[in-house]
Coordinates of C-alpha atoms in Angstrom, one line a residue:
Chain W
X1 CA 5.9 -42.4 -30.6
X2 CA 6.1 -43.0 -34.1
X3 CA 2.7 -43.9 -35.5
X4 CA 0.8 -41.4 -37.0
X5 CA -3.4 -41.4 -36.9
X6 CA -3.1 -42.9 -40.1
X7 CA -1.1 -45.7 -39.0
X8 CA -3.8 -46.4 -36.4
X9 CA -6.4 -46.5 -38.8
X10 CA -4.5 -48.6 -40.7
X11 CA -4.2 -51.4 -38.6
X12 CA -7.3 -50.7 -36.5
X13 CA -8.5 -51.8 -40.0
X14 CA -5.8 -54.7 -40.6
X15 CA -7.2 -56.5 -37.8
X16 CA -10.8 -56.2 -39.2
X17 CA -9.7 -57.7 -42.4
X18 CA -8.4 -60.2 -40.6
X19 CA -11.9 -61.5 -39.6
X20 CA -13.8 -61.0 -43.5
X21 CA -10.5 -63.2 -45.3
X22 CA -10.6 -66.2 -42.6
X23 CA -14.6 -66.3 -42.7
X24 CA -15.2 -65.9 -46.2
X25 CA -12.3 -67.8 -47.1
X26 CA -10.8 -65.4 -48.8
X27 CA -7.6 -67.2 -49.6
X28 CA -6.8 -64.9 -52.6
X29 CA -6.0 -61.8 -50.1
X30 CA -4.1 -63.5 -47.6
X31 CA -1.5 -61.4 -48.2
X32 CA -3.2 -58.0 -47.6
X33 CA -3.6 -59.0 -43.9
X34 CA 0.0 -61.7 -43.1
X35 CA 3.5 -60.8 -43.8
X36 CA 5.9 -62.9 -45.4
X37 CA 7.1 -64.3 -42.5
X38 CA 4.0 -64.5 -40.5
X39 CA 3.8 -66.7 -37.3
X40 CA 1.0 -67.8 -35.6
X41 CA 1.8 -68.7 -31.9
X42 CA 0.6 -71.6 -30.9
X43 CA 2.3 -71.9 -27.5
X44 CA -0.9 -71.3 -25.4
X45 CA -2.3 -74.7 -26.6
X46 CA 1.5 -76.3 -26.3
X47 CA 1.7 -77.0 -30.0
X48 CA 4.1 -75.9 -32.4
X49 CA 3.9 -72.5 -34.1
X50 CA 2.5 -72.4 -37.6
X51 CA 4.7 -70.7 -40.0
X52 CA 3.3 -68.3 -42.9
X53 CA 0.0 -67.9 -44.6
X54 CA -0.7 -71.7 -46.0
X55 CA 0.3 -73.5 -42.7
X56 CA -2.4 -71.0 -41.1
X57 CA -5.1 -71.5 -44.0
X58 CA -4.7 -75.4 -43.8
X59 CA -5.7 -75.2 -40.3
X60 CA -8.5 -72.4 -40.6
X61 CA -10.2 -74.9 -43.4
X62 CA -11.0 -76.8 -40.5
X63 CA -11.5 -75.0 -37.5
X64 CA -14.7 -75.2 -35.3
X65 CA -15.3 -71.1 -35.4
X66 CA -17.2 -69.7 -38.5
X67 CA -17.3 -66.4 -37.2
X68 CA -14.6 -64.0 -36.1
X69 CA -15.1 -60.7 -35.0
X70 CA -12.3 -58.6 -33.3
X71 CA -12.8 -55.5 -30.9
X72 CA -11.1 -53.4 -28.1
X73 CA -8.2 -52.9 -30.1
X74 CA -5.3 -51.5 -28.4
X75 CA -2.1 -50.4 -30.2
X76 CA 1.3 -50.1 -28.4
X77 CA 4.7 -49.1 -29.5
X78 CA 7.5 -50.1 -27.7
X79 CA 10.7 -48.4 -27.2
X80 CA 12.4 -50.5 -29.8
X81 CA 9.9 -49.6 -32.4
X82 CA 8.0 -53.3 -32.1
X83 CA 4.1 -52.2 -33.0
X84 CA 2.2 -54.6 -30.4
X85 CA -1.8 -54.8 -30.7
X86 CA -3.8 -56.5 -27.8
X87 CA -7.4 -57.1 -29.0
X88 CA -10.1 -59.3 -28.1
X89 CA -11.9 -61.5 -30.3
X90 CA -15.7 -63.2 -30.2
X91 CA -15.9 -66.2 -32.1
X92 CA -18.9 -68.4 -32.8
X93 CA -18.1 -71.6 -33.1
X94 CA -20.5 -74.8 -35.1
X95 CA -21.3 -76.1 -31.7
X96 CA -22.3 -74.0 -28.9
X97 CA -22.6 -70.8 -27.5
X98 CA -20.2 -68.0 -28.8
X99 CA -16.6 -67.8 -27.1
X100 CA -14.1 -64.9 -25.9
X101 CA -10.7 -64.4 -26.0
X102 CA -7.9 -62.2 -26.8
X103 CA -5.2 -61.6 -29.8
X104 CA -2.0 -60.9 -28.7
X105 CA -0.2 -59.3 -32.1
X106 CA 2.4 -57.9 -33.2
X107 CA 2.0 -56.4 -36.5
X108 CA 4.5 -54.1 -39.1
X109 CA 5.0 -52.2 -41.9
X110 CA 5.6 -53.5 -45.4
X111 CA 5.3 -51.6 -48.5
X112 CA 1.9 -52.5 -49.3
X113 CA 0.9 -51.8 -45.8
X114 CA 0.5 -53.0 -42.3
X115 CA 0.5 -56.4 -41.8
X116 CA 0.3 -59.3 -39.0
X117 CA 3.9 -60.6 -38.4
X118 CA 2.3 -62.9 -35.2
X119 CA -0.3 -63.5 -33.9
X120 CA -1.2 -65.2 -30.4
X121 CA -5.1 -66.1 -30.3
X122 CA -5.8 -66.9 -26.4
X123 CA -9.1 -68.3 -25.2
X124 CA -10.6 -66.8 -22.2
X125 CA -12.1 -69.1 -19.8
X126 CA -14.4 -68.3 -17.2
X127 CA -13.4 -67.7 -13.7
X128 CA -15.2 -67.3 -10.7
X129 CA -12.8 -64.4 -8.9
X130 CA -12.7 -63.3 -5.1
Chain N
X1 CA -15.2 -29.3 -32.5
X2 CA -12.1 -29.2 -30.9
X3 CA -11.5 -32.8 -31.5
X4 CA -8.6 -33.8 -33.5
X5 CA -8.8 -37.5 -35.2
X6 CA -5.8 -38.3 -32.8
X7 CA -8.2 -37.7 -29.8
X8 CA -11.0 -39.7 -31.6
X9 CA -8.4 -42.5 -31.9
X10 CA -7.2 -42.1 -28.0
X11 CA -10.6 -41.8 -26.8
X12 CA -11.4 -45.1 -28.7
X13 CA -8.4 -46.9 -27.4
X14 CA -9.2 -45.8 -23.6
X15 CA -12.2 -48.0 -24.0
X16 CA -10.5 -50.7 -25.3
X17 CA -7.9 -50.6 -22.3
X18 CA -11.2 -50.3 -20.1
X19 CA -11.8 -54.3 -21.4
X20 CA -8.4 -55.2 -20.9
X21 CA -7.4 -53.9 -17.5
X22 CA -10.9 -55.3 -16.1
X23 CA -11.0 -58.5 -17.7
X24 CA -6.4 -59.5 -16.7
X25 CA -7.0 -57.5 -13.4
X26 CA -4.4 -55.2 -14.5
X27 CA -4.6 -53.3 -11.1
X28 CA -1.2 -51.3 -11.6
X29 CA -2.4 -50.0 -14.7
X30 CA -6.3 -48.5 -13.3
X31 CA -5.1 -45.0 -13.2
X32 CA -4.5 -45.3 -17.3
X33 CA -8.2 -46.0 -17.7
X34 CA -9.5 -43.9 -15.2
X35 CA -9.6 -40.3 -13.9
X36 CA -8.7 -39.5 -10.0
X37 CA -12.4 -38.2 -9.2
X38 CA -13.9 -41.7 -11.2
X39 CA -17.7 -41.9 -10.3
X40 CA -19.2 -45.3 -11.8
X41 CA -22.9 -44.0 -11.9
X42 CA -24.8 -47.1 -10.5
X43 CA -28.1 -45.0 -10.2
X44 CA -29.4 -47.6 -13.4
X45 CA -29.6 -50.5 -10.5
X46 CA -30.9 -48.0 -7.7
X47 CA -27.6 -48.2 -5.7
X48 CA -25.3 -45.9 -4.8
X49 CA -22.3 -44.9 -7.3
X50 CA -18.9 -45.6 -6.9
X51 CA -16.6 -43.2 -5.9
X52 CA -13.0 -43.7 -7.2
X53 CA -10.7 -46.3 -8.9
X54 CA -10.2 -48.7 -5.5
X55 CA -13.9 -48.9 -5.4
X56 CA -14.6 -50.0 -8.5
X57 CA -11.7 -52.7 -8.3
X58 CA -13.3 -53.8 -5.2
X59 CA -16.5 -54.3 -6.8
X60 CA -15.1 -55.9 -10.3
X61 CA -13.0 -58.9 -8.3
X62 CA -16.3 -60.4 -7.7
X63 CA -18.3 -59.7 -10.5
X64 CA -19.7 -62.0 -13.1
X65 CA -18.8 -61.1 -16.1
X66 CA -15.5 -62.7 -17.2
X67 CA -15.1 -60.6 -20.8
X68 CA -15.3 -57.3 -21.5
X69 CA -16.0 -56.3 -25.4
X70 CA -16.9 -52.9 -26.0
X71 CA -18.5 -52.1 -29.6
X72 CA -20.1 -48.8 -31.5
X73 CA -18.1 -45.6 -30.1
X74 CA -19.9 -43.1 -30.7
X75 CA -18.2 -39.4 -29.2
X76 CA -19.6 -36.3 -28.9
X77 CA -18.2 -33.2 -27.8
X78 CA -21.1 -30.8 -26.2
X79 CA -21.7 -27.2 -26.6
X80 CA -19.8 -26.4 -23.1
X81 CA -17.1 -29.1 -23.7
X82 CA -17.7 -31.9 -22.2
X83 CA -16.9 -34.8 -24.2
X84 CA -19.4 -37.9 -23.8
X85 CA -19.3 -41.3 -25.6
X86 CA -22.2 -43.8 -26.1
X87 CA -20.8 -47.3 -26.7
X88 CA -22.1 -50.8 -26.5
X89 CA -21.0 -53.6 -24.5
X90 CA -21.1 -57.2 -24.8
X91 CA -19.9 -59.1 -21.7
X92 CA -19.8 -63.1 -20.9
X93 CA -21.0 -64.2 -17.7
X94 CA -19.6 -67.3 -15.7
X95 CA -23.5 -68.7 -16.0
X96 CA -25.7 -68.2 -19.1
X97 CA -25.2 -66.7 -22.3
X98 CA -23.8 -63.4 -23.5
X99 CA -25.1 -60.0 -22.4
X100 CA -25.3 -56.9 -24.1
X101 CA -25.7 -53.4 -23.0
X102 CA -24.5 -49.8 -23.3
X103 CA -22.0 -47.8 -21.7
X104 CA -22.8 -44.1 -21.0
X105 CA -19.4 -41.9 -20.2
X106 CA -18.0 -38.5 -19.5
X107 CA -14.1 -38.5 -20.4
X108 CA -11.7 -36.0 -19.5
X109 CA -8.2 -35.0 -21.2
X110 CA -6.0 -35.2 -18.2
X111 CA -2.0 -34.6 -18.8
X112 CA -1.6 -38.3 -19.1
X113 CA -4.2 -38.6 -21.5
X114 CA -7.6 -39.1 -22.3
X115 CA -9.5 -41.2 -18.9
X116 CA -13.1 -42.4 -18.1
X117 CA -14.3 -39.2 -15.4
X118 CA -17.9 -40.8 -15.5
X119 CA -19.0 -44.4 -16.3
X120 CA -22.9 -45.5 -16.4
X121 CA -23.2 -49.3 -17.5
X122 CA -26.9 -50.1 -18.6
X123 CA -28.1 -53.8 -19.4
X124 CA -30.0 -54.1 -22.5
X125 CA -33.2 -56.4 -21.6
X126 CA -34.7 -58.3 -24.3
X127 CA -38.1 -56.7 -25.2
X128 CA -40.8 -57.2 -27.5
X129 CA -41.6 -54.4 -29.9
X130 CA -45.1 -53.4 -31.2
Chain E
X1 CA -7.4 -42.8 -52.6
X2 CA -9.1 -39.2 -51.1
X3 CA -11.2 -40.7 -47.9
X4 CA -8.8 -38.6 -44.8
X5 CA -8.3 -40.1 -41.5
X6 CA -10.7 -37.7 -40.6
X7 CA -13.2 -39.6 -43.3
X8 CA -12.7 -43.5 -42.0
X9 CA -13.2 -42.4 -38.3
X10 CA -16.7 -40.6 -39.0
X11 CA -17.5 -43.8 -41.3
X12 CA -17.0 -46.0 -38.4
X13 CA -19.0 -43.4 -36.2
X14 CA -21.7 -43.0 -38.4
X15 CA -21.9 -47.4 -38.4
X16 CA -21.9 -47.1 -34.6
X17 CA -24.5 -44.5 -34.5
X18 CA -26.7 -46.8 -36.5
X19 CA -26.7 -49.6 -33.9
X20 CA -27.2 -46.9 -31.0
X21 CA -30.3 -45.2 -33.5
X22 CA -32.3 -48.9 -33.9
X23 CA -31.6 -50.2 -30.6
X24 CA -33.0 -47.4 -28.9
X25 CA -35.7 -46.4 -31.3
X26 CA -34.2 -43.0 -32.1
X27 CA -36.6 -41.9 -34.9
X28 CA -35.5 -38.5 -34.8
X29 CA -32.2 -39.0 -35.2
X30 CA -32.8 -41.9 -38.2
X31 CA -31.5 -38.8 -40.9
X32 CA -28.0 -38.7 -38.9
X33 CA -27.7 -42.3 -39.9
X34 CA -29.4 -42.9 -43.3
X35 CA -29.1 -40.6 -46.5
X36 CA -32.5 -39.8 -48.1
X37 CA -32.3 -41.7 -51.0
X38 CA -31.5 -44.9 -48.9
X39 CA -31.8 -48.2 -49.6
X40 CA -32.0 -51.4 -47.7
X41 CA -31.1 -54.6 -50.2
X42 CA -32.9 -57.5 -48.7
X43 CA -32.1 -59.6 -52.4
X44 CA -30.3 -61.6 -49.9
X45 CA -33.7 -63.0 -48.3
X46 CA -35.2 -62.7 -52.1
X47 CA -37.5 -60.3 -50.9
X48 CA -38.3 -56.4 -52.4
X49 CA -35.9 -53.9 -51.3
X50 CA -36.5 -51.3 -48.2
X51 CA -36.6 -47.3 -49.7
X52 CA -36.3 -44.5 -47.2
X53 CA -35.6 -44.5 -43.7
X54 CA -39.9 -44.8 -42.9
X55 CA -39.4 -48.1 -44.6
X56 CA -36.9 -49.3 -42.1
X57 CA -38.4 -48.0 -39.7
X58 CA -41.2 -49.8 -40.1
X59 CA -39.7 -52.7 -40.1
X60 CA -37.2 -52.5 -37.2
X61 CA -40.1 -51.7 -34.8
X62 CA -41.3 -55.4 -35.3
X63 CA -37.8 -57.0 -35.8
X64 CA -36.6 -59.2 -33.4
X65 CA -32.9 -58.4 -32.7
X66 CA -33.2 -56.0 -29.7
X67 CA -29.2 -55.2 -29.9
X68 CA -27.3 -54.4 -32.9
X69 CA -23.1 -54.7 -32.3
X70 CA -21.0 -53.6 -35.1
X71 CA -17.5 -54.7 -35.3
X72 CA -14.7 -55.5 -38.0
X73 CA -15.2 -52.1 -40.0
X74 CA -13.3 -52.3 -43.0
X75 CA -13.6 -48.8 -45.7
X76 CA -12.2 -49.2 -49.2
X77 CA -12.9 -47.0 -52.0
X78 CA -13.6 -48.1 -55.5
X79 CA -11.8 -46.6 -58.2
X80 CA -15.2 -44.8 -59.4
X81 CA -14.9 -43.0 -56.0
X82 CA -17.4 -45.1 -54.3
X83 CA -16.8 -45.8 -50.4
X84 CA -17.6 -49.3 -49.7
X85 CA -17.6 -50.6 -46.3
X86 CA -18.0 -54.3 -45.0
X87 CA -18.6 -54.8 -41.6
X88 CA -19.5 -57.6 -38.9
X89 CA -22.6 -57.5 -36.8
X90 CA -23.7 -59.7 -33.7
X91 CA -27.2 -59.7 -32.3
X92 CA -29.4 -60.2 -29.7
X93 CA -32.9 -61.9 -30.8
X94 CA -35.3 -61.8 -28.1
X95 CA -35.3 -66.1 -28.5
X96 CA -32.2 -68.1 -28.6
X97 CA -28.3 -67.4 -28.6
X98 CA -26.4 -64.2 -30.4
X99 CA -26.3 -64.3 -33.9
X100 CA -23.6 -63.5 -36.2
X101 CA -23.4 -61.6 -39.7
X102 CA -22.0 -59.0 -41.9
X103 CA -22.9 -55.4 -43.3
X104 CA -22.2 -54.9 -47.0
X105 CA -22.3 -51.0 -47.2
X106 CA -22.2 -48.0 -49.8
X107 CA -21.8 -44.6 -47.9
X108 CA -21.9 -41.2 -49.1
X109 CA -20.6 -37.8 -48.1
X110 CA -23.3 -35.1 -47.2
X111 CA -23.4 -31.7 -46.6
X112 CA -24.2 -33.0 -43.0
X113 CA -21.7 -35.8 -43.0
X114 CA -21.3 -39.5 -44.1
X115 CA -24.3 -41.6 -44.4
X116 CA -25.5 -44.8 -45.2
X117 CA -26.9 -45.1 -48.7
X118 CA -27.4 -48.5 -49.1
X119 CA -27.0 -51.3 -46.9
X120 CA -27.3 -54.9 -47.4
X121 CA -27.5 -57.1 -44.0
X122 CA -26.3 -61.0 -44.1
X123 CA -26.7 -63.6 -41.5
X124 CA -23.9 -66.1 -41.1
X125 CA -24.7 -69.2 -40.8
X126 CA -22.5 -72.3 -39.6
X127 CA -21.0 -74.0 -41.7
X128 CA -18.5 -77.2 -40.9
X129 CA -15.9 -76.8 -43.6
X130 CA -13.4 -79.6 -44.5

């Protein structure tokens, strides 16, 4: 394992961002929280992936949540260096109660810092289990 | 305080993978969150505790909460060592809104990591202050 | 920038310890949370600012949130050395659905550890965007 504590601060507090640009529409700092060539994986809903920051801003200018917050944040590395982050997110959306579901990310390391290279946002339904 | 940041971050991160295990029924991966000797102290509801990982999977396949999000980790290493941490839950149920509550837990430093030794879940009730 | 990793992960203690403080009614523990010159900006809601912990006090003992969740901690510090930290928060009133909102924060170093000096609190509300 490569990533120092720093490093886990770092994107502990990369994925917080993430929540205070898309909310307050901070369209200005995009680029402190996607990379480049960020991709937002869309293949849960069976619609294309959106590629780089505008595609994603275009569609967050009309999206149903106003609030995002993101917790349980768990940061793996693999064993060909990929930096994966499973999190779960609450979201509060104009109509109805709030929702849960999880971010499936896989984020790296640029010279101005950590950054989201894709992003899967999956909604968790309920279930009535065994 | 023998706690380096690196166990504050691992500590943090074992109850994030609490949320994730629980809420994918991630079965194989139990013995990452928690310790051999497990007790879920159930004395909150009156009933007895759970003794052990199998137990407590038992008893989560038909619960009814469908999301785990734990919140506010706050760790504190006592005078003889033992290491508690206070955190906050927030959990969806298949019927009604969100809950919220605290979790109240002894963790141990095993040679695989940190794991949950001791887990008391409390619900917070709404109340009515003076 | 001189915050150490050991600095951001006491900051984001100290914000938890403030929801476990309030939601329990921890009076004697309010000076591990709030520095003694602390203020509570409430220009938000146009209304006179809170001074000293017994002024917030006072007021959280008839508030009506009876769970405070902090999530989305995000540190930065100002070129004047100033630690700024903006945070999310969802609540539990004791009528209707959770509530969503953020924490605008200034925290200081003590000789006892981080606290909050001022805090602002800010309820989101929803918004349909175009």
């Amino acid at each position: 394992v490569t990533l120092t504590t720093a490093d886990l601060i770092d994107i502990r507090q990369l994925l917080a961002t993430y929540g205070l640009v898309v909310d307050d529409h901070l369209w200005d700092r995009v680029d402190e929280v996607f990379a480049e060539d960020f991709v937002f994986d869309q293949s849960a809903f069976g619609i294309p992936d959106l590629h780089g920051a505008a595609d994603v801003i275009a569609t967050f200018k009309g999206r149903n949540l106003y609030a995002h917050h993101t917790t349980d944040v768990v940061i793996t590395e693999d064993v060909d260096g990929t930096v994966s982050v499973h999190s779960k997110w609450i979201g509060f959306p104009n109509e109805g109660p709030p929702r849960s579901g999880d971010y499936l990310d896989v984020v790296v390391r640029t010279d101005a810092g950590w950054r989201l290279r894709r992003r899967s946002a999956v909604v968790r339904e309920r279930k009535f289990f065994d």
